[in-house]
Short mmCIF file of C-alpha atoms in Angstrom, two decimals:
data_model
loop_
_atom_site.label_atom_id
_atom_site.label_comp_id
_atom_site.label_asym_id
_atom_site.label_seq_id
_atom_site.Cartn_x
_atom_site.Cartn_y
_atom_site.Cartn_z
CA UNK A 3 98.79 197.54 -89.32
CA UNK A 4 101.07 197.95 -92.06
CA UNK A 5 104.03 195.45 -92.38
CA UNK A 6 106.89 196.25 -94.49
CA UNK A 7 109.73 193.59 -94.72
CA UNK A 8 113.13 193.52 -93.10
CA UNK A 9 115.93 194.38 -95.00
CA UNK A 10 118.12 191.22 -95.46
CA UNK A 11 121.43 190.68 -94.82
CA UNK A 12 122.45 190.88 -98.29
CA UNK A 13 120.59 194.34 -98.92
CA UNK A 14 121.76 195.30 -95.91
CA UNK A 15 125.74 194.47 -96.83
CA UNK A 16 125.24 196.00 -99.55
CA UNK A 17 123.06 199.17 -99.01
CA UNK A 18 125.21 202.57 -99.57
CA UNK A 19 124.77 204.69 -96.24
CA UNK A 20 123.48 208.50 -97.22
CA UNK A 21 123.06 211.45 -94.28
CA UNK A 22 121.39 214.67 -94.35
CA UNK A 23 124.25 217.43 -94.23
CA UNK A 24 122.62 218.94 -91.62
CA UNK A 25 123.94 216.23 -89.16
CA UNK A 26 127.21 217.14 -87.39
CA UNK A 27 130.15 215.32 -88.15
CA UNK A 28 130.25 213.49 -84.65
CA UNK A 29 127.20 212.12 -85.08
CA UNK A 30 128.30 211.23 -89.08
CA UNK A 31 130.89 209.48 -87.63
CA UNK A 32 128.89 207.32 -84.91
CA UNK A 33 126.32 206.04 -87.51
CA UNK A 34 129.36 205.17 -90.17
CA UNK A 35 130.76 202.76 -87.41
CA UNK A 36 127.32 201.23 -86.13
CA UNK A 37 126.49 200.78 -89.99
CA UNK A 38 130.06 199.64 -90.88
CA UNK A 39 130.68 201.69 -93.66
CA UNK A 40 131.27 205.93 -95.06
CA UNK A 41 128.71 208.23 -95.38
CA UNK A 42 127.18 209.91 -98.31
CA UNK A 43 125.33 212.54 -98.54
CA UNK A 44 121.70 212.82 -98.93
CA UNK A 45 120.94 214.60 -101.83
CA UNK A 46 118.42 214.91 -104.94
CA UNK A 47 120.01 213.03 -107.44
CA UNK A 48 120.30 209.29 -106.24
CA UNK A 49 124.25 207.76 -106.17
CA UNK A 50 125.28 205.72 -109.00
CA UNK A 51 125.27 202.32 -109.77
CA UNK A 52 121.06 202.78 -109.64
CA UNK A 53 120.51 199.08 -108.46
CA UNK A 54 122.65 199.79 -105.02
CA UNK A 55 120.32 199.70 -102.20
CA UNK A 56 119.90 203.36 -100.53
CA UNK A 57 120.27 203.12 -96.18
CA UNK A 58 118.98 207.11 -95.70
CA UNK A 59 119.47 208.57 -92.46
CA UNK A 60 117.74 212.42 -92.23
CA UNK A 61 114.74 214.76 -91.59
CA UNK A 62 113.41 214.67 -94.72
CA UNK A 63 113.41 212.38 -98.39
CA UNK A 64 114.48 213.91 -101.52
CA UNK A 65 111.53 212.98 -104.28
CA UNK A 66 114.20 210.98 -106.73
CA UNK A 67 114.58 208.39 -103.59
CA UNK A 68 110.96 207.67 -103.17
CA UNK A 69 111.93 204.83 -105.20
CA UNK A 70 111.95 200.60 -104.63
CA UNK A 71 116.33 201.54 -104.30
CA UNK A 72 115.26 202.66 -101.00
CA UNK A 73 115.74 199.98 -98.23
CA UNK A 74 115.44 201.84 -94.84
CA UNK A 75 115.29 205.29 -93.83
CA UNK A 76 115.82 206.42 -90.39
CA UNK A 77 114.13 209.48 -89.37
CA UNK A 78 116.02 211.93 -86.65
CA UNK A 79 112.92 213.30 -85.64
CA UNK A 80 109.92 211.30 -83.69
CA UNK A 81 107.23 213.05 -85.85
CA UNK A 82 107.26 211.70 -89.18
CA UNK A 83 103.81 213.03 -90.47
CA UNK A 84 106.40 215.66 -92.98
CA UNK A 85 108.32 212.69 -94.20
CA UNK A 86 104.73 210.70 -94.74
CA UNK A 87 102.79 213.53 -96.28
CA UNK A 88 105.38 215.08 -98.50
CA UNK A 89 104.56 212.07 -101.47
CA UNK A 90 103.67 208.40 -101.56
CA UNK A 91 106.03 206.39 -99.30
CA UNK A 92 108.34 203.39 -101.25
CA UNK A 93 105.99 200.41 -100.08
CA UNK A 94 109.37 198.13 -99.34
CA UNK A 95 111.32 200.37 -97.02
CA UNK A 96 111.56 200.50 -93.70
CA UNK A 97 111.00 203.86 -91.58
CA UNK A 98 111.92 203.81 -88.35
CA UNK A 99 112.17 207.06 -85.64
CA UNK A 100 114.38 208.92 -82.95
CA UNK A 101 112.65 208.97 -80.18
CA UNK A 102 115.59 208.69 -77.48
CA UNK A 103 115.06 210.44 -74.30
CA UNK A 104 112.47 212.78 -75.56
CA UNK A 105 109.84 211.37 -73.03
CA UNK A 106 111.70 212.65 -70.50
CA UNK A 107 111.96 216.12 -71.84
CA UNK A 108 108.53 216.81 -73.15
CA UNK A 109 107.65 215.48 -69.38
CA UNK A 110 109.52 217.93 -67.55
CA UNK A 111 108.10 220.47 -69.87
CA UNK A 112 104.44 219.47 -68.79
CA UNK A 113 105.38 219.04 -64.67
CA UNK A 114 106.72 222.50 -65.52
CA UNK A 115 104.09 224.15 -66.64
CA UNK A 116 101.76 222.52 -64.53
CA UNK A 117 103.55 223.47 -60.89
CA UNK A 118 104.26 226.93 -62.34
CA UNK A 119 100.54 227.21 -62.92
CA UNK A 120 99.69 225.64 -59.05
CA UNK A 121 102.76 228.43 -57.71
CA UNK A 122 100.57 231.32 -59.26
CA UNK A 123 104.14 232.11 -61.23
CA UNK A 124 102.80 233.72 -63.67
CA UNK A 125 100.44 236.23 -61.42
CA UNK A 126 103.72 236.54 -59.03
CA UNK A 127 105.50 237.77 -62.28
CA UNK A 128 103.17 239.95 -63.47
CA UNK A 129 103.02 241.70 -59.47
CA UNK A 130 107.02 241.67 -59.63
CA UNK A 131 106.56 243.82 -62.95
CA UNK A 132 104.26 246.35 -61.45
CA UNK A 133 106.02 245.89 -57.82
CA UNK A 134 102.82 244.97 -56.44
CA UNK A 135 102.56 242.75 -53.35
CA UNK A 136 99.86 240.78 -52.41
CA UNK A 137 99.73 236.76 -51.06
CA UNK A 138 98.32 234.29 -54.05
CA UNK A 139 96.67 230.90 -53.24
CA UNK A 140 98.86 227.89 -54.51
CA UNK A 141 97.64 224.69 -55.59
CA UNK A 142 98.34 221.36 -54.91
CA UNK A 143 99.14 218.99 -57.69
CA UNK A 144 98.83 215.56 -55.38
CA UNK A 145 94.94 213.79 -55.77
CA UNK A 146 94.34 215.72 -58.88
CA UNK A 147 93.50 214.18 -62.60
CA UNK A 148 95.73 214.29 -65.51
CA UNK A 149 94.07 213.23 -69.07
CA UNK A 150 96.98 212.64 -71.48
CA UNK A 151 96.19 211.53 -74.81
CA UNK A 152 98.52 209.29 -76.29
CA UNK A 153 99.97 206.47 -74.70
CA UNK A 154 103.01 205.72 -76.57
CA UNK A 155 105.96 206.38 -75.38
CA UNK A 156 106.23 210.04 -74.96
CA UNK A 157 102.40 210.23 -73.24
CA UNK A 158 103.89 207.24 -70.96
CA UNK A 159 107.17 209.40 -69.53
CA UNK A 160 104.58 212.04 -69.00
CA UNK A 161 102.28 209.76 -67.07
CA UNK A 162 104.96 208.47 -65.04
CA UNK A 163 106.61 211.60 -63.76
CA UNK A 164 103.42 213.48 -63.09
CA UNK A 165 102.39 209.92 -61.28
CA UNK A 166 105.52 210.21 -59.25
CA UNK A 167 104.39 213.50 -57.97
CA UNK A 168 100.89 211.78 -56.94
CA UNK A 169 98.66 213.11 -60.11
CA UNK A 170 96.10 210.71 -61.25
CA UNK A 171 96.56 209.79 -64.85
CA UNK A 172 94.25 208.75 -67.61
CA UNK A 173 95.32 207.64 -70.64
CA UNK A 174 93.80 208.26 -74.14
CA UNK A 175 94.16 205.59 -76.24
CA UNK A 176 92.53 204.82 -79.63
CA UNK A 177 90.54 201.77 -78.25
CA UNK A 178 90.21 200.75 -74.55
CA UNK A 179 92.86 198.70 -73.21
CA UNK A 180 91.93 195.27 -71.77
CA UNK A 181 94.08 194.52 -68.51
CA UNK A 182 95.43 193.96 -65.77
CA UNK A 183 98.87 193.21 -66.08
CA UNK A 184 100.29 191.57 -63.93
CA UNK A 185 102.90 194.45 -62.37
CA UNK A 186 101.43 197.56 -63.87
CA UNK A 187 99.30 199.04 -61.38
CA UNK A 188 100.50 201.79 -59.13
CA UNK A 189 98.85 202.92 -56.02
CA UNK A 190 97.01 206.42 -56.02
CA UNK A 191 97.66 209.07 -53.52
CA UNK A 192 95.28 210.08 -50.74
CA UNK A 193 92.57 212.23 -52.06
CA UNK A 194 92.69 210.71 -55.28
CA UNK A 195 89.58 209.27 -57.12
CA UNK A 196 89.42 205.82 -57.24
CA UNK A 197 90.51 203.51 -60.06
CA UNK A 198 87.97 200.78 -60.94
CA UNK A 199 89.79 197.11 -61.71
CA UNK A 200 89.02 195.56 -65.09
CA UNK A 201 89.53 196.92 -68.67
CA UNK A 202 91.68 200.04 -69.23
CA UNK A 203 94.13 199.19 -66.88
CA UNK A 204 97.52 197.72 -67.19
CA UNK A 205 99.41 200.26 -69.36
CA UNK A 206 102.59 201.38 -67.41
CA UNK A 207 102.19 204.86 -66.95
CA UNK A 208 98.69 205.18 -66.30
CA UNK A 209 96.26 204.73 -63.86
CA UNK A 210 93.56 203.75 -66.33
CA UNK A 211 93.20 203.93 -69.95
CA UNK A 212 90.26 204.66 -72.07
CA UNK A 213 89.20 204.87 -75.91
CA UNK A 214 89.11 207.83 -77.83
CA UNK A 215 85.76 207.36 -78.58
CA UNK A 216 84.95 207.49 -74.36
CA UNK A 217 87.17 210.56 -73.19
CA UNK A 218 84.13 212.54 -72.22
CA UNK A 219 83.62 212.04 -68.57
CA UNK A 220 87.07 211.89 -68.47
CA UNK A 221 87.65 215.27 -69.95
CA UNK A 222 85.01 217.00 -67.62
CA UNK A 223 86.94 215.21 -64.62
CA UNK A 224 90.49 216.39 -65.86
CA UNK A 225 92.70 219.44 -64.24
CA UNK A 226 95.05 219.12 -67.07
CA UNK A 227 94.15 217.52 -70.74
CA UNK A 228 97.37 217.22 -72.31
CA UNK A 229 98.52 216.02 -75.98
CA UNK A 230 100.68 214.29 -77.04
CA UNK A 231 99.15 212.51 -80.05
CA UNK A 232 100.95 212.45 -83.61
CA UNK A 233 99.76 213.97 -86.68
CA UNK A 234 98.00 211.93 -88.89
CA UNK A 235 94.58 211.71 -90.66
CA UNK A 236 92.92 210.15 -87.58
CA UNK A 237 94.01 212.99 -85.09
CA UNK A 238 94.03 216.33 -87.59
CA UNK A 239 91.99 218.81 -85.96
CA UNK A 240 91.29 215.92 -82.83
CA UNK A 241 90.71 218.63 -80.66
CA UNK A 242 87.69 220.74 -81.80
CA UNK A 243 84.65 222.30 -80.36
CA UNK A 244 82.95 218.85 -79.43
CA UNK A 245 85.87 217.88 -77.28
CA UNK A 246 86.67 221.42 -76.00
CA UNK A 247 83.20 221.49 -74.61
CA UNK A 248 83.10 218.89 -72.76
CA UNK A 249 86.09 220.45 -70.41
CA UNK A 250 85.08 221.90 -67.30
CA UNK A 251 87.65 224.14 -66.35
CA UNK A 252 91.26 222.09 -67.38
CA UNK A 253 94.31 223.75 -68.25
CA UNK A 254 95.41 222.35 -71.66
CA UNK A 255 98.84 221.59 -72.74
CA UNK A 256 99.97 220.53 -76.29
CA UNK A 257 103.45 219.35 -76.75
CA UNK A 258 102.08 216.74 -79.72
CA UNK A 259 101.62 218.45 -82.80
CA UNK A 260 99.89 221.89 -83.64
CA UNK A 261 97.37 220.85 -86.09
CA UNK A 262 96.04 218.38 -84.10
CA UNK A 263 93.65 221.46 -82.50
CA UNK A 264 91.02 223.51 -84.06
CA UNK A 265 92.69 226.86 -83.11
CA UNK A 266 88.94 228.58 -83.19
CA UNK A 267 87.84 226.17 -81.18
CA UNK A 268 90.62 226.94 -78.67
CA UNK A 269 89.71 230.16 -78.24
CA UNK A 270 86.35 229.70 -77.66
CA UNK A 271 86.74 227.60 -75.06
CA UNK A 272 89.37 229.97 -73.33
CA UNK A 273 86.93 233.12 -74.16
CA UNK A 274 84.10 231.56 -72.46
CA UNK A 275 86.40 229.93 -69.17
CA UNK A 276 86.21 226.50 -70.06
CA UNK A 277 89.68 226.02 -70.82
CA UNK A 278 91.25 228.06 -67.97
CA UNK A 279 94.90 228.56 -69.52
CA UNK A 280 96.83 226.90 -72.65
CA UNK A 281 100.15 225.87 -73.17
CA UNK A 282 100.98 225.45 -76.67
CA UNK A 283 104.87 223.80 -77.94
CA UNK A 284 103.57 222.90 -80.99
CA UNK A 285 100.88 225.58 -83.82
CA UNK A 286 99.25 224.63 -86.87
CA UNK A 287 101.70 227.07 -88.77
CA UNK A 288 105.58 227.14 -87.36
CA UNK A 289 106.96 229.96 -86.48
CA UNK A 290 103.98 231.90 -86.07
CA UNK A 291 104.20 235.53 -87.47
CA UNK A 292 104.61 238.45 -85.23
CA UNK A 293 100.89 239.26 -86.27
CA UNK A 294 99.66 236.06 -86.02
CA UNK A 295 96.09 236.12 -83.79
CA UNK A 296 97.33 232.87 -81.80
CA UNK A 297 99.87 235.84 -79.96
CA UNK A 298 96.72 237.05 -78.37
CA UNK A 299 94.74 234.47 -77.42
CA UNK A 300 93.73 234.74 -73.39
CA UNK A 301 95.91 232.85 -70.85
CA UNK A 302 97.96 231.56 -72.96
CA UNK A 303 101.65 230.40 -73.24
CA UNK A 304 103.36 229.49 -76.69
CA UNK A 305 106.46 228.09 -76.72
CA UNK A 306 108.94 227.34 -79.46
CA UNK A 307 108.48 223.75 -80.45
CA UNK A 308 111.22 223.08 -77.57
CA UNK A 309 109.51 220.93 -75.82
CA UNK A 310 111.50 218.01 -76.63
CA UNK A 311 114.35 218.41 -78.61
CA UNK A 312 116.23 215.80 -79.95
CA UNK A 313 119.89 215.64 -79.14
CA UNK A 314 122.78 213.80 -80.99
CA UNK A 315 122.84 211.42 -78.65
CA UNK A 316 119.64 210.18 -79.16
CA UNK A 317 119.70 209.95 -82.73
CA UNK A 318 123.09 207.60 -82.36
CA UNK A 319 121.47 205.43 -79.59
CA UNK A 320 118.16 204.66 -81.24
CA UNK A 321 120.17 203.94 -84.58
CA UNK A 322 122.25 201.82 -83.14
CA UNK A 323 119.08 199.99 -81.65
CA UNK A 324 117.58 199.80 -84.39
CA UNK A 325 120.84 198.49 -86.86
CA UNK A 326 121.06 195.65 -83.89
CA UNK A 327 117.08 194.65 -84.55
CA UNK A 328 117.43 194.74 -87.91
CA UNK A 329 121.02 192.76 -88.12
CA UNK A 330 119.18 189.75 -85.83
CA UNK A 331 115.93 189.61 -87.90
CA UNK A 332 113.73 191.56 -85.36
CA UNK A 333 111.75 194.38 -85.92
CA UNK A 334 112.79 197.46 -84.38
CA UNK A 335 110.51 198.73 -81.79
CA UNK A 336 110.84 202.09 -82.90
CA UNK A 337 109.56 200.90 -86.45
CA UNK A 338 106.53 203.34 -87.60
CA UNK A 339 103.54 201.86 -89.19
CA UNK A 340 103.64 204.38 -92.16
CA UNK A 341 99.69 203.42 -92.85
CA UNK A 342 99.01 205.10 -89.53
CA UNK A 343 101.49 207.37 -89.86
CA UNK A 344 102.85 206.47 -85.98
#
């Protein structure tokens, strides 16, 4: 893990505040009173005097503050692989994220999909557009496996809601979690495999955990594989013909980040049945073009990188979370590791 220092209070007292302009004035506002002092704004050419520490607050960091001025800069997005990959990050600073109550959101998306899927909603649409009646089989969701990759927050809200409707969910981690915990293991509905005691277990969320490096049986088990894994240079092009065949049949959703799939690969697998239908938030390439091939890919949904979107109020809560860790000498929990890039 990479460990950058805490700000201290005197850098902190002193740092000068600076905002992307893209950030509406309410939300200017509520940062200037957590941080105690007016906004700037974030621009290309650093503020004078040049030895004033710079507190940033944005999507994205102009190259002329990649610099030691820069203390901490607090991302309004959860991804930060743009901010990481867009030039060598200032060893000293800080990065933390907005994650707020994008869990949530991104789960709803997935229980969405996933009972619209078990309805037959899209076959009843496509009879409603040629006024065709016939009865559908549905689905049950209860007893059924889950395999969500990334167990981080967002793959954890994702686990727990689909868990609340009685899926089974595995958790992809990058090594196997040791366990139990003493309070983390939920019981699993009728008709649900079983889950074995011992290591993998105890990660809220989840009814077991395994390694990246194990997900095989697990993906051959699995109704639904879903992502929700960052981009970095561990997980770029994760999901690629090895993986994809290995899946017997799953429905995969991918509200994590587009380049995290081999797009070829994808297809294959939904040409030859083995993935039975995609959902994709999140491409390699945003927005795709109107002649882009992923528009035609078979059973498949793609959706505007909507999945989870983050909202004012989430930016000003996790700031504010963040300025109180930071003001006592903690570390913030939503503090990324920017050698990981999560």
């Amino acid at each position: 893990m990479t460990t950058t220092p805490l700000p201290t209070p005197d850098e902190l007292a002193r740092a000068r505040l600076l905002v992307a302009p893209s950030l509406d004035g309410g939300l200017v506002r509520e940062l200037e009173r957590v941080a105690g002092r007016t906004a700037e704004p974030l621009a290309d050419v650093p503020p004078s005097p040049s030895g004033v520490p710079l507190l940033c607050v944005g999507e994205t960091l102009p190259e002329a503050l990649r610099t030691d001025r820069l203390l901490w800069f607090h991302s309004v997005n959860a991804g930060t692989d743009p901010l990481l990959s867009a030039g060598p990050w200032p060893a000293p600073a800080l990065l933390t994220r907005t994650v707020g109550r994008m869990g949530e959101r991104m789960a709803q998306y997935v229980l969405g999909w996933i009972l619209a899927e078990c309805q037959a909603v899209p076959e009843f649409t496509a009879q409603h557009d040629r006024a065709h009646w016939e009865r559908l089989p549905t689905e049950l969701i209860a007893g059924q496996t889950a395999l969500i990759y990334g167990t981080g927050r967002i793959g954890a809200a994702v686990g727990r809601l689909l868990g609340a409707c009685g899926v089974r969910t595995v958790g992809v981690a990058r090594t196997t979690r040791s366990g139990p915990t003493p309070g983390a293991e939920r019981g699993v509905v009728p008709g649900a495999a079983p889950v074995v005691p011992g290591p993998g277990r105890g990660v809220p969320g989840f009814d077991l955990v395994v390694g990246a490096g194990e997900d095989g049986g697990a993906l051959a088990e699995a109704r639904w594989v879903i992502s929700t894994l960052p981009l970095t240079t561990a997980t770029e092009g994760f999901f690629g013909a090895a993986r994809f065949a290995a899946v017997r049949g799953a429905t995969f959703v991918n509200v994590g980040r587009g380049a995290t799939v081999d797009m070829s690969a994808l297809e294959d697998a939904l040409r030859d049945g083995r993935v039975r239908r995609a959902v994709l938030d999140v491409l390699p390439t945003e927005p795709a073009a109107p002649d882009d091939p992923v528009w035609r890919l078979p059973r498949t949904v793609i959706t505007s990188h909507s999945s989870g979107i983050t909202a004012d109020e989430d930016v000003a809560v996790d700031f504010a979370a963040c300025w109180e860790a930071v003001t006592a000498g903690r570390r913030p929990g939503l503090t990324v590791d920017v050698g990981r890039g999560y």
